[in-house]
Amino acid sequence: MPDTAPEPAPVILGDEPGSFPHGVLADRHPAVVRQVRDAFPFGPGRLGALDALVVSCADGVVEPLPAEADARDRERWARWGLDAYVGRSWYEVPWLWAESHFYRRLLDAVGYFAPGTWQGVDPFRPAKLAELDDPATDGELAALDGLAGLPADERDRALLHGSLWGNRADLGFRLSEGGTGEQVDALVCDDADALWSLLDVPGPRTLCLVADNAGRELVPDLLLVSHLLAEGRVDRAVLHLKPHPYYVSDATPADLLDALRRLTAADGTAGAYGRRLWTALREGRVTVRAHPFSCAPLPYADMPDDLRAEFAAATVTVLKGDLNYRRLVGDQWWPPTTPFADATAYFPGPVAALRTLKSDVITGLSGTTVAALEAGGDERWRTGGTHALIQVRT
């Protein structure tokens, strides 16, 4: 595919009061700090550092990394734009960058990288485990037993939509006739057929799945991968996870183990899916990657060469979730009708996005769809998580 790109669009900032990005910086980030503050018995030093982070984000400026930061981390963040943004308000730098850097500084505040008591302790782990251990998860996993009686194409669709929507609605809802219809209506773009066609090609097929959230959202991703292996749709899968805690609930290798243990301990079909995946990991048919760029505050257009080579070798790369979508197409004010293929022309191989809409950026919609959404009266259709998309560039 030619390396073309759409006309440049303004980068999304958080400097407009009342906008969704401004609300994340002004309201959500302090709430995240409070959640972490309340979840651990941190001492005065760590509590003070968390409080200082809230003040910095509200009224301060981006600061250099602390003196004790690892030299490799310093070098990475220098490449990722830190030197250019030091001294500027958090609201005046690209929103994607500001959000990502907030989570890097939060890890500093809790001592995640520093030698000591809290080194390597995930500050979001209590919330992740509470969600994974929610009794409702048992009902979702039990609903998998109903898959066996469905035609093959319906099983495919149920598990694909399970991964798409995450814990937006449980699997039992998705398997019901009414639930499936309502969710299809909520799709602003549905290229599912193109995705399946990519996996129908002859020869060895490798799926790269760039995961999003942990807990009850990672579980359906793992179920989808297990299903594709069992059905012979893919021969090998690579799971791309975050190398360290990020964006509250993004999945790390530790979260993968928690989800796998939850699956393998389940009864019935869910347990079988989990054990199949466990075996595939042991045999090397499923591998795990945690590349540093997975936590970069940059679009995938800026990915390093080694990651580009991995994606180029895949039959298809599937990027899950809203943050990965922002990084895939660029966190910019694209006209919604900007072709998805144009926005992803740089990507080194076939690529698919499975995304529930939770931020402003959007591409690949028809003019008819945009008009219907804007006339529908739901001003939050871009950000409220009520709509989703499956977009594919072959």
mmCIF file of C-alpha atoms in Angstrom:
data_model
loop_
_atom_site.group_PDB
_atom_site.id
_atom_site.type_symbol
_atom_site.label_atom_id
_atom_site.label_comp_id
_atom_site.label_asym_id
_atom_site.label_seq_id
_atom_site.Cartn_x
_atom_site.Cartn_y
_atom_site.Cartn_z
ATOM 1 C CA MET A 1 0.000 0.000 0.000
ATOM 2 C CA PRO A 2 1.406 3.454 -0.827
ATOM 3 C CA ASP A 3 2.769 5.423 2.092
ATOM 4 C CA THR A 4 0.232 8.228 1.913
ATOM 5 C CA ALA A 5 -1.244 10.280 4.723
ATOM 6 C CA PRO A 6 -4.307 12.506 5.095
ATOM 7 C CA GLU A 7 -4.006 16.251 5.346
ATOM 8 C CA PRO A 8 -2.652 17.249 8.775
ATOM 9 C CA ALA A 9 -5.208 17.855 11.512
ATOM 10 C CA PRO A 10 -4.712 19.760 14.795
ATOM 11 C CA VAL A 11 -3.303 17.726 17.666
ATOM 12 C CA ILE A 12 -5.766 17.334 20.542
ATOM 13 C CA LEU A 13 -4.835 19.401 23.610
ATOM 14 C CA GLY A 14 -6.442 19.683 27.030
ATOM 15 C CA ASP A 15 -6.473 23.475 27.180
ATOM 16 C CA GLU A 16 -10.165 24.102 26.514
ATOM 17 C CA PRO A 17 -12.266 24.185 29.726
ATOM 18 C CA GLY A 18 -15.322 21.978 29.413
ATOM 19 C CA SER A 19 -13.740 19.714 26.812
ATOM 20 C CA PHE A 20 -13.318 15.995 27.399
ATOM 21 C CA PRO A 21 -9.476 16.147 27.489
ATOM 22 C CA HIS A 22 -9.562 19.058 29.941
ATOM 23 C CA GLY A 23 -11.866 17.069 32.212
ATOM 24 C CA VAL A 24 -9.479 14.116 32.193
ATOM 25 C CA LEU A 25 -6.541 16.287 33.228
ATOM 26 C CA ALA A 26 -8.462 18.405 35.753
ATOM 27 C CA ASP A 27 -10.797 15.821 37.291
ATOM 28 C CA ARG A 28 -9.933 12.237 36.371
ATOM 29 C CA HIS A 29 -6.253 12.402 37.200
ATOM 30 C CA PRO A 30 -6.790 13.747 40.742
ATOM 31 C CA ALA A 31 -9.395 10.993 41.210
ATOM 32 C CA VAL A 32 -6.839 8.390 40.110
ATOM 33 C CA VAL A 33 -4.359 9.745 42.644
ATOM 34 C CA ARG A 34 -6.994 9.569 45.394
ATOM 35 C CA GLN A 35 -7.783 5.968 44.462
ATOM 36 C CA VAL A 36 -4.123 4.987 44.686
ATOM 37 C CA ARG A 37 -3.637 7.005 47.883
ATOM 38 C CA ASP A 38 -6.510 5.180 49.588
ATOM 39 C CA ALA A 39 -5.527 1.703 48.377
ATOM 40 C CA PHE A 40 -2.103 1.512 50.063
ATOM 41 C CA PRO A 41 -0.662 2.389 53.474
ATOM 42 C CA PHE A 42 1.942 4.701 52.023
ATOM 43 C CA GLY A 43 4.103 6.666 54.434
ATOM 44 C CA PRO A 44 4.352 10.464 54.599
ATOM 45 C CA GLY A 45 6.976 10.685 51.862
ATOM 46 C CA ARG A 46 4.934 8.829 49.262
ATOM 47 C CA LEU A 47 1.702 10.549 50.272
ATOM 48 C CA GLY A 48 3.412 13.904 49.932
ATOM 49 C CA ALA A 49 4.693 12.974 46.484
ATOM 50 C CA LEU A 50 1.185 11.996 45.371
ATOM 51 C CA ASP A 51 -0.246 15.252 46.671
ATOM 52 C CA ALA A 52 2.488 17.187 44.883
ATOM 53 C CA LEU A 53 1.613 15.417 41.623
ATOM 54 C CA VAL A 54 -1.998 16.603 41.906
ATOM 55 C CA VAL A 55 -0.850 20.190 42.468
ATOM 56 C CA SER A 56 1.583 19.959 39.561
ATOM 57 C CA CYS A 57 -1.066 18.700 37.157
ATOM 58 C CA ALA A 58 -3.590 21.326 38.252
ATOM 59 C CA ASP A 59 -1.475 24.461 38.390
ATOM 60 C CA GLY A 60 2.102 23.528 37.638
ATOM 61 C CA VAL A 61 4.281 22.636 34.688
ATOM 62 C CA VAL A 62 5.941 19.530 33.297
ATOM 63 C CA GLU A 63 9.147 18.872 35.214
ATOM 64 C CA PRO A 64 12.288 16.848 34.431
ATOM 65 C CA LEU A 65 12.410 13.237 35.582
ATOM 66 C CA PRO A 66 13.740 12.852 39.142
ATOM 67 C CA ALA A 67 17.465 12.445 39.641
ATOM 68 C CA GLU A 68 17.119 8.777 40.585
ATOM 69 C CA ALA A 69 15.414 7.847 37.293
ATOM 70 C CA ASP A 70 17.069 5.050 35.343
ATOM 71 C CA ALA A 71 19.442 6.319 32.664
ATOM 72 C CA ARG A 72 17.726 4.275 29.930
ATOM 73 C CA ASP A 73 14.367 5.691 30.975
ATOM 74 C CA ARG A 74 15.781 9.214 30.870
ATOM 75 C CA GLU A 75 17.118 8.632 27.370
ATOM 76 C CA ARG A 76 13.778 7.220 26.176
ATOM 77 C CA TRP A 77 11.777 10.146 27.554
ATOM 78 C CA ALA A 78 14.242 12.586 26.004
ATOM 79 C CA ARG A 79 13.510 10.946 22.639
ATOM 80 C CA TRP A 80 9.795 11.009 23.438
ATOM 81 C CA GLY A 81 9.706 14.792 23.812
ATOM 82 C CA LEU A 82 10.241 15.497 27.514
ATOM 83 C CA ASP A 83 13.000 18.041 26.972
ATOM 84 C CA ALA A 84 10.744 20.024 24.619
ATOM 85 C CA TYR A 85 7.843 20.093 27.100
ATOM 86 C CA VAL A 86 9.633 20.760 30.412
ATOM 87 C CA GLY A 87 8.390 24.050 31.850
ATOM 88 C CA ARG A 88 5.109 24.030 29.922
ATOM 89 C CA SER A 89 1.649 23.617 31.414
ATOM 90 C CA TRP A 90 0.213 20.099 31.272
ATOM 91 C CA TYR A 91 -2.752 21.614 29.438
ATOM 92 C CA GLU A 92 -0.623 23.091 26.652
ATOM 93 C CA VAL A 93 1.157 19.929 25.495
ATOM 94 C CA PRO A 94 -0.487 17.187 23.406
ATOM 95 C CA TRP A 95 -3.160 15.462 25.469
ATOM 96 C CA LEU A 96 -1.868 11.985 24.609
ATOM 97 C CA TRP A 97 1.582 12.998 25.833
ATOM 98 C CA ALA A 98 0.256 14.658 29.002
ATOM 99 C CA GLU A 99 -1.851 11.627 29.943
ATOM 100 C CA SER A 100 0.998 9.190 29.387
ATOM 101 C CA HIS A 101 3.467 11.301 31.329
ATOM 102 C CA PHE A 102 1.030 11.620 34.226
ATOM 103 C CA TYR A 103 1.123 7.842 34.702
ATOM 104 C CA ARG A 104 4.906 7.802 34.456
ATOM 105 C CA ARG A 105 5.091 10.446 37.205
ATOM 106 C CA LEU A 106 2.535 8.632 39.332
ATOM 107 C CA LEU A 107 4.827 5.583 39.321
ATOM 108 C CA ASP A 108 7.627 7.863 40.505
ATOM 109 C CA ALA A 109 5.422 9.158 43.306
ATOM 110 C CA VAL A 110 4.630 5.666 44.644
ATOM 111 C CA GLY A 111 8.231 4.457 44.348
ATOM 112 C CA TYR A 112 7.580 1.895 41.627
ATOM 113 C CA PHE A 113 11.004 2.312 40.019
ATOM 114 C CA ALA A 114 13.051 3.208 43.097
ATOM 115 C CA PRO A 115 14.747 0.713 45.442
ATOM 116 C CA GLY A 116 12.631 0.259 48.549
ATOM 117 C CA THR A 117 9.412 -1.162 49.925
ATOM 118 C CA TRP A 118 7.172 -0.249 47.007
ATOM 119 C CA GLN A 119 9.496 -1.076 44.131
ATOM 120 C CA GLY A 120 7.643 -3.049 41.462
ATOM 121 C CA VAL A 121 4.286 -2.886 43.282
ATOM 122 C CA ASP A 122 1.434 -2.143 40.859
ATOM 123 C CA PRO A 123 -0.525 0.774 42.385
ATOM 124 C CA PHE A 124 -3.619 -0.271 40.414
ATOM 125 C CA ARG A 125 -3.525 -3.961 41.363
ATOM 126 C CA PRO A 126 -6.252 -3.830 44.042
ATOM 127 C CA ALA A 127 -8.756 -2.373 41.571
ATOM 128 C CA LYS A 128 -7.739 -4.842 38.856
ATOM 129 C CA LEU A 129 -8.147 -7.860 41.130
ATOM 130 C CA ALA A 130 -11.464 -6.620 42.515
ATOM 131 C CA GLU A 131 -12.844 -6.457 38.992
ATOM 132 C CA LEU A 132 -11.451 -9.844 37.995
ATOM 133 C CA ASP A 133 -12.812 -11.457 41.163
ATOM 134 C CA ASP A 134 -16.248 -9.867 40.814
ATOM 135 C CA PRO A 135 -18.904 -12.618 41.062
ATOM 136 C CA ALA A 136 -20.389 -11.356 37.800
ATOM 137 C CA THR A 137 -17.313 -12.787 36.065
ATOM 138 C CA ASP A 138 -18.497 -16.286 36.985
ATOM 139 C CA GLY A 139 -21.736 -15.700 35.110
ATOM 140 C CA GLU A 140 -19.901 -14.397 32.067
ATOM 141 C CA LEU A 141 -17.617 -17.423 31.983
ATOM 142 C CA ALA A 142 -20.507 -19.839 32.493
ATOM 143 C CA ALA A 143 -22.240 -18.291 29.461
ATOM 144 C CA LEU A 144 -19.457 -19.691 27.288
ATOM 145 C CA ASP A 145 -21.045 -23.112 27.660
ATOM 146 C CA GLY A 146 -23.753 -21.866 25.306
ATOM 147 C CA LEU A 147 -21.282 -21.383 22.459
ATOM 148 C CA ALA A 148 -21.177 -25.055 21.515
ATOM 149 C CA GLY A 149 -24.749 -24.992 20.223
ATOM 150 C CA LEU A 150 -24.189 -22.040 17.911
ATOM 151 C CA PRO A 151 -23.193 -22.178 14.239
ATOM 152 C CA ALA A 152 -19.498 -21.484 13.617
ATOM 153 C CA ASP A 153 -20.051 -17.968 12.274
ATOM 154 C CA GLU A 154 -22.121 -17.022 15.321
ATOM 155 C CA ARG A 155 -19.421 -18.333 17.672
ATOM 156 C CA ASP A 156 -16.891 -16.226 15.791
ATOM 157 C CA ARG A 157 -19.081 -13.134 16.051
ATOM 158 C CA ALA A 158 -19.884 -13.649 19.743
ATOM 159 C CA LEU A 159 -16.232 -13.926 20.732
ATOM 160 C CA LEU A 160 -15.155 -11.059 18.484
ATOM 161 C CA HIS A 161 -17.846 -8.816 19.978
ATOM 162 C CA GLY A 162 -16.879 -10.004 23.449
ATOM 163 C CA SER A 163 -13.366 -8.723 22.846
ATOM 164 C CA LEU A 164 -14.678 -5.526 21.245
ATOM 165 C CA TRP A 165 -16.967 -4.512 24.090
ATOM 166 C CA GLY A 166 -14.891 -5.826 26.990
ATOM 167 C CA ASN A 167 -16.937 -5.638 30.175
ATOM 168 C CA ARG A 168 -19.369 -3.156 28.616
ATOM 169 C CA ALA A 169 -21.904 -6.017 28.580
ATOM 170 C CA ASP A 170 -21.467 -9.571 29.749
ATOM 171 C CA LEU A 171 -21.158 -12.524 27.413
ATOM 172 C CA GLY A 172 -24.608 -13.815 28.329
ATOM 173 C CA PHE A 173 -26.051 -10.544 27.034
ATOM 174 C CA ARG A 174 -23.993 -10.805 23.849
ATOM 175 C CA LEU A 175 -25.228 -14.340 23.198
ATOM 176 C CA SER A 176 -28.856 -13.312 23.489
ATOM 177 C CA GLU A 177 -30.696 -12.297 20.358
ATOM 178 C CA GLY A 178 -31.652 -8.880 21.692
ATOM 179 C CA GLY A 179 -28.194 -8.137 23.042
ATOM 180 C CA THR A 180 -26.495 -8.965 19.766
ATOM 181 C CA GLY A 181 -28.886 -6.743 17.810
ATOM 182 C CA GLU A 182 -28.468 -3.776 20.125
ATOM 183 C CA GLN A 183 -24.703 -4.032 19.966
ATOM 184 C CA VAL A 184 -24.669 -4.275 16.192
ATOM 185 C CA ASP A 185 -26.782 -1.102 16.061
ATOM 186 C CA ALA A 186 -24.202 0.609 18.257
ATOM 187 C CA LEU A 187 -21.368 -0.122 15.812
ATOM 188 C CA VAL A 188 -20.464 3.019 13.902
ATOM 189 C CA CYS A 189 -18.275 0.958 11.572
ATOM 190 C CA ASP A 190 -18.164 -2.823 11.112
ATOM 191 C CA ASP A 191 -15.351 -4.293 9.005
ATOM 192 C CA ALA A 192 -15.589 -7.706 10.658
ATOM 193 C CA ASP A 193 -15.847 -9.505 7.317
ATOM 194 C CA ALA A 194 -12.554 -7.984 6.209
ATOM 195 C CA LEU A 195 -10.913 -9.166 9.430
ATOM 196 C CA TRP A 196 -12.140 -12.729 8.950
ATOM 197 C CA SER A 197 -10.953 -12.681 5.330
ATOM 198 C CA LEU A 198 -7.426 -11.816 6.496
ATOM 199 C CA LEU A 199 -7.450 -14.921 8.680
ATOM 200 C CA ASP A 200 -8.699 -17.146 5.849
ATOM 201 C CA VAL A 201 -5.533 -16.891 3.779
ATOM 202 C CA PRO A 202 -3.499 -20.092 3.276
ATOM 203 C CA GLY A 203 -0.166 -20.666 4.963
ATOM 204 C CA PRO A 204 1.101 -19.929 8.501
ATOM 205 C CA ARG A 205 -0.940 -17.143 10.080
ATOM 206 C CA THR A 206 0.308 -14.980 12.931
ATOM 207 C CA LEU A 207 -1.949 -12.707 14.946
ATOM 208 C CA CYS A 208 -0.456 -9.809 16.889
ATOM 209 C CA LEU A 209 -2.941 -8.634 19.492
ATOM 210 C CA VAL A 210 -2.077 -5.353 21.215
ATOM 211 C CA ALA A 211 -4.076 -5.623 24.421
ATOM 212 C CA ASP A 212 -5.835 -2.841 26.282
ATOM 213 C CA ASN A 213 -7.245 -3.307 29.778
ATOM 214 C CA ALA A 214 -6.671 -6.021 32.369
ATOM 215 C CA GLY A 215 -9.295 -7.908 34.379
ATOM 216 C CA ARG A 216 -12.682 -8.556 32.842
ATOM 217 C CA GLU A 217 -11.605 -6.847 29.608
ATOM 218 C CA LEU A 218 -8.490 -8.966 29.111
ATOM 219 C CA VAL A 219 -10.416 -12.199 29.674
ATOM 220 C CA PRO A 220 -12.506 -11.928 26.465
ATOM 221 C CA ASP A 221 -9.348 -11.036 24.523
ATOM 222 C CA LEU A 222 -7.773 -14.274 25.731
ATOM 223 C CA LEU A 223 -10.934 -16.192 24.901
ATOM 224 C CA LEU A 224 -10.820 -14.830 21.357
ATOM 225 C CA VAL A 225 -7.170 -15.839 20.916
ATOM 226 C CA SER A 226 -7.850 -19.311 22.303
ATOM 227 C CA HIS A 227 -10.823 -19.675 19.967
ATOM 228 C CA LEU A 228 -8.843 -18.615 16.898
ATOM 229 C CA LEU A 229 -6.141 -21.155 17.736
ATOM 230 C CA ALA A 230 -8.695 -23.926 18.293
ATOM 231 C CA GLU A 231 -10.507 -23.196 15.034
ATOM 232 C CA GLY A 232 -7.283 -23.069 13.026
ATOM 233 C CA ARG A 233 -7.827 -19.427 12.137
ATOM 234 C CA VAL A 234 -4.322 -18.598 13.391
ATOM 235 C CA ASP A 235 -1.245 -20.741 13.934
ATOM 236 C CA ARG A 236 0.549 -18.387 16.279
ATOM 237 C CA ALA A 237 -0.363 -15.382 18.402
ATOM 238 C CA VAL A 238 1.736 -12.637 19.965
ATOM 239 C CA LEU A 239 0.226 -10.744 22.899
ATOM 240 C CA HIS A 240 1.588 -7.216 23.302
ATOM 241 C CA LEU A 241 1.205 -5.984 26.894
ATOM 242 C CA LYS A 242 2.491 -3.008 28.853
ATOM 243 C CA PRO A 243 5.923 -3.383 30.494
ATOM 244 C CA HIS A 244 4.714 -1.601 33.629
ATOM 245 C CA PRO A 245 1.428 -0.277 35.108
ATOM 246 C CA TYR A 246 -0.181 2.325 32.885
ATOM 247 C CA TYR A 247 -3.488 4.161 32.456
ATOM 248 C CA VAL A 248 -4.988 2.607 35.622
ATOM 249 C CA SER A 249 -6.060 -0.696 34.098
ATOM 250 C CA ASP A 250 -3.819 -1.444 31.106
ATOM 251 C CA ALA A 251 -2.691 -5.067 31.053
ATOM 252 C CA THR A 252 0.833 -6.103 32.095
ATOM 253 C CA PRO A 253 2.336 -9.623 32.091
ATOM 254 C CA ALA A 254 1.320 -9.982 35.747
ATOM 255 C CA ASP A 255 -2.272 -9.164 34.783
ATOM 256 C CA LEU A 256 -2.102 -11.790 32.045
ATOM 257 C CA LEU A 257 -1.169 -14.417 34.636
ATOM 258 C CA ASP A 258 -4.042 -13.340 36.892
ATOM 259 C CA ALA A 259 -6.517 -13.598 34.018
ATOM 260 C CA LEU A 260 -5.150 -16.962 32.894
ATOM 261 C CA ARG A 261 -5.412 -18.380 36.391
ATOM 262 C CA ARG A 262 -8.988 -17.140 36.599
ATOM 263 C CA LEU A 263 -9.790 -18.875 33.322
ATOM 264 C CA THR A 264 -8.027 -22.159 33.997
ATOM 265 C CA ALA A 265 -9.761 -22.466 37.380
ATOM 266 C CA ALA A 266 -13.207 -22.023 35.800
ATOM 267 C CA ASP A 267 -15.570 -24.878 35.048
ATOM 268 C CA GLY A 268 -16.803 -25.979 31.642
ATOM 269 C CA THR A 269 -15.921 -24.285 28.375
ATOM 270 C CA ALA A 270 -14.132 -21.343 30.009
ATOM 271 C CA GLY A 271 -11.700 -23.632 31.784
ATOM 272 C CA ALA A 272 -11.014 -25.516 28.554
ATOM 273 C CA TYR A 273 -10.292 -22.256 26.738
ATOM 274 C CA GLY A 274 -7.925 -21.203 29.511
ATOM 275 C CA ARG A 275 -6.047 -24.498 29.588
ATOM 276 C CA ARG A 276 -5.677 -24.424 25.804
ATOM 277 C CA LEU A 277 -4.102 -20.995 26.022
ATOM 278 C CA TRP A 278 -1.833 -22.048 28.897
ATOM 279 C CA THR A 279 -0.599 -24.985 26.798
ATOM 280 C CA ALA A 280 -0.098 -22.764 23.762
ATOM 281 C CA LEU A 281 2.091 -20.440 25.837
ATOM 282 C CA ARG A 282 4.175 -23.378 27.038
ATOM 283 C CA GLU A 283 4.582 -24.661 23.492
ATOM 284 C CA GLY A 284 5.519 -21.254 22.090
ATOM 285 C CA ARG A 285 2.475 -20.941 19.833
ATOM 286 C CA VAL A 286 1.509 -17.926 21.949
ATOM 287 C CA THR A 287 4.213 -15.511 23.043
ATOM 288 C CA VAL A 288 4.166 -12.339 25.129
ATOM 289 C CA ARG A 289 5.858 -9.028 24.377
ATOM 290 C CA ALA A 290 6.174 -5.988 26.632
ATOM 291 C CA HIS A 291 7.993 -3.478 24.458
ATOM 292 C CA PRO A 292 8.971 -0.135 26.063
ATOM 293 C CA PHE A 293 7.222 1.721 23.225
ATOM 294 C CA SER A 294 3.910 0.259 24.446
ATOM 295 C CA CYS A 295 4.066 2.924 27.175
ATOM 296 C CA ALA A 296 5.320 5.700 24.912
ATOM 297 C CA PRO A 297 3.353 8.994 24.738
ATOM 298 C CA LEU A 298 3.525 8.888 20.946
ATOM 299 C CA PRO A 299 1.529 7.593 17.977
ATOM 300 C CA TYR A 300 2.455 4.284 16.377
ATOM 301 C CA ALA A 301 3.643 6.224 13.339
ATOM 302 C CA ASP A 302 6.773 6.872 15.465
ATOM 303 C CA MET A 303 7.333 3.217 16.407
ATOM 304 C CA PRO A 304 10.939 1.932 16.456
ATOM 305 C CA ASP A 305 12.265 -0.353 13.741
ATOM 306 C CA ASP A 306 12.180 -3.572 15.761
ATOM 307 C CA LEU A 307 8.489 -3.145 16.563
ATOM 308 C CA ARG A 308 7.765 -2.194 12.964
ATOM 309 C CA ALA A 309 9.407 -5.433 11.824
ATOM 310 C CA GLU A 310 7.258 -7.487 14.213
ATOM 311 C CA PHE A 311 4.033 -5.960 12.951
ATOM 312 C CA ALA A 312 5.180 -6.284 9.346
ATOM 313 C CA ALA A 313 5.636 -10.038 9.792
ATOM 314 C CA ALA A 314 2.121 -10.581 11.200
ATOM 315 C CA THR A 315 -0.842 -11.746 9.152
ATOM 316 C CA VAL A 316 -2.789 -9.030 10.958
ATOM 317 C CA THR A 317 -2.202 -6.806 13.973
ATOM 318 C CA VAL A 318 -5.302 -6.168 16.083
ATOM 319 C CA LEU A 319 -5.167 -3.144 18.375
ATOM 320 C CA LYS A 320 -7.638 -3.193 21.223
ATOM 321 C CA GLY A 321 -9.233 -0.243 22.957
ATOM 322 C CA ASP A 322 -9.429 3.514 22.861
ATOM 323 C CA LEU A 323 -5.855 4.458 23.765
ATOM 324 C CA ASN A 324 -4.394 2.149 21.130
ATOM 325 C CA TYR A 325 -6.776 3.665 18.574
ATOM 326 C CA ARG A 326 -5.583 7.167 19.453
ATOM 327 C CA ARG A 327 -2.006 6.013 18.969
ATOM 328 C CA LEU A 328 -2.865 4.156 15.756
ATOM 329 C CA VAL A 329 -4.508 6.998 13.825
ATOM 330 C CA GLY A 330 -2.917 9.898 15.714
ATOM 331 C CA ASP A 331 -4.630 11.788 18.535
ATOM 332 C CA GLN A 332 -5.816 14.591 16.280
ATOM 333 C CA TRP A 333 -8.995 16.389 15.295
ATOM 334 C CA TRP A 334 -9.495 14.411 12.100
ATOM 335 C CA PRO A 335 -12.704 14.992 10.176
ATOM 336 C CA PRO A 336 -14.705 11.842 11.046
ATOM 337 C CA THR A 337 -14.913 10.903 7.350
ATOM 338 C CA THR A 338 -11.108 10.753 7.010
ATOM 339 C CA PRO A 339 -10.511 7.265 5.566
ATOM 340 C CA PHE A 340 -9.148 4.823 8.140
ATOM 341 C CA ALA A 341 -6.868 3.407 5.433
ATOM 342 C CA ASP A 342 -5.318 6.835 4.895
ATOM 343 C CA ALA A 343 -4.770 7.446 8.621
ATOM 344 C CA THR A 344 -3.040 4.049 8.953
ATOM 345 C CA ALA A 345 -1.197 3.993 5.618
ATOM 346 C CA TYR A 346 2.153 4.097 7.470
ATOM 347 C CA PHE A 347 1.425 0.849 9.360
ATOM 348 C CA PRO A 348 3.752 -1.913 8.133
ATOM 349 C CA GLY A 349 1.094 -4.608 7.609
ATOM 350 C CA PRO A 350 -2.625 -5.346 7.741
ATOM 351 C CA VAL A 351 -4.149 -3.747 10.825
ATOM 352 C CA ALA A 352 -7.477 -3.858 12.649
ATOM 353 C CA ALA A 353 -8.911 -1.740 15.458
ATOM 354 C CA LEU A 354 -11.438 -3.061 17.981
ATOM 355 C CA ARG A 355 -12.523 -0.034 19.966
ATOM 356 C CA THR A 356 -15.261 1.187 22.250
ATOM 357 C CA LEU A 357 -15.413 4.963 21.746
ATOM 358 C CA LYS A 358 -14.154 6.813 24.841
ATOM 359 C CA SER A 359 -12.397 9.870 23.390
ATOM 360 C CA ASP A 360 -12.864 12.440 20.658
ATOM 361 C CA VAL A 361 -10.666 11.124 17.869
ATOM 362 C CA ILE A 362 -12.468 9.208 15.107
ATOM 363 C CA THR A 363 -11.813 8.293 11.479
ATOM 364 C CA GLY A 364 -13.353 6.080 8.835
ATOM 365 C CA LEU A 365 -17.034 6.961 9.213
ATOM 366 C CA SER A 366 -19.416 7.506 6.335
ATOM 367 C CA GLY A 367 -21.063 10.888 5.979
ATOM 368 C CA THR A 368 -24.437 9.235 6.542
ATOM 369 C CA THR A 369 -23.282 7.708 9.827
ATOM 370 C CA VAL A 370 -21.851 11.008 11.063
ATOM 371 C CA ALA A 371 -25.060 12.852 10.217
ATOM 372 C CA ALA A 372 -27.186 10.247 12.002
ATOM 373 C CA LEU A 373 -25.007 10.335 15.113
ATOM 374 C CA GLU A 374 -25.016 14.119 15.283
ATOM 375 C CA ALA A 375 -28.768 14.256 14.717
ATOM 376 C CA GLY A 376 -29.433 11.614 17.368
ATOM 377 C CA GLY A 377 -29.044 14.019 20.258
ATOM 378 C CA ASP A 378 -26.299 12.083 22.061
ATOM 379 C CA GLU A 379 -23.572 14.673 22.392
ATOM 380 C CA ARG A 380 -21.267 12.125 24.046
ATOM 381 C CA TRP A 381 -21.332 9.503 21.284
ATOM 382 C CA ARG A 382 -17.580 9.955 20.818
ATOM 383 C CA THR A 383 -16.662 9.670 24.501
ATOM 384 C CA GLY A 384 -19.408 7.870 26.421
ATOM 385 C CA GLY A 385 -18.537 4.242 25.611
ATOM 386 C CA THR A 386 -21.978 3.674 24.068
ATOM 387 C CA HIS A 387 -20.663 3.102 20.538
ATOM 388 C CA ALA A 388 -17.909 0.966 19.085
ATOM 389 C CA LEU A 389 -16.138 0.160 15.853
ATOM 390 C CA ILE A 390 -14.331 -2.593 14.000
ATOM 391 C CA GLN A 391 -12.069 -1.035 11.399
ATOM 392 C CA VAL A 392 -9.667 -2.902 9.133
ATOM 393 C CA ARG A 393 -6.982 -1.865 6.669
ATOM 394 C CA THR A 394 -5.907 -4.838 4.562
#
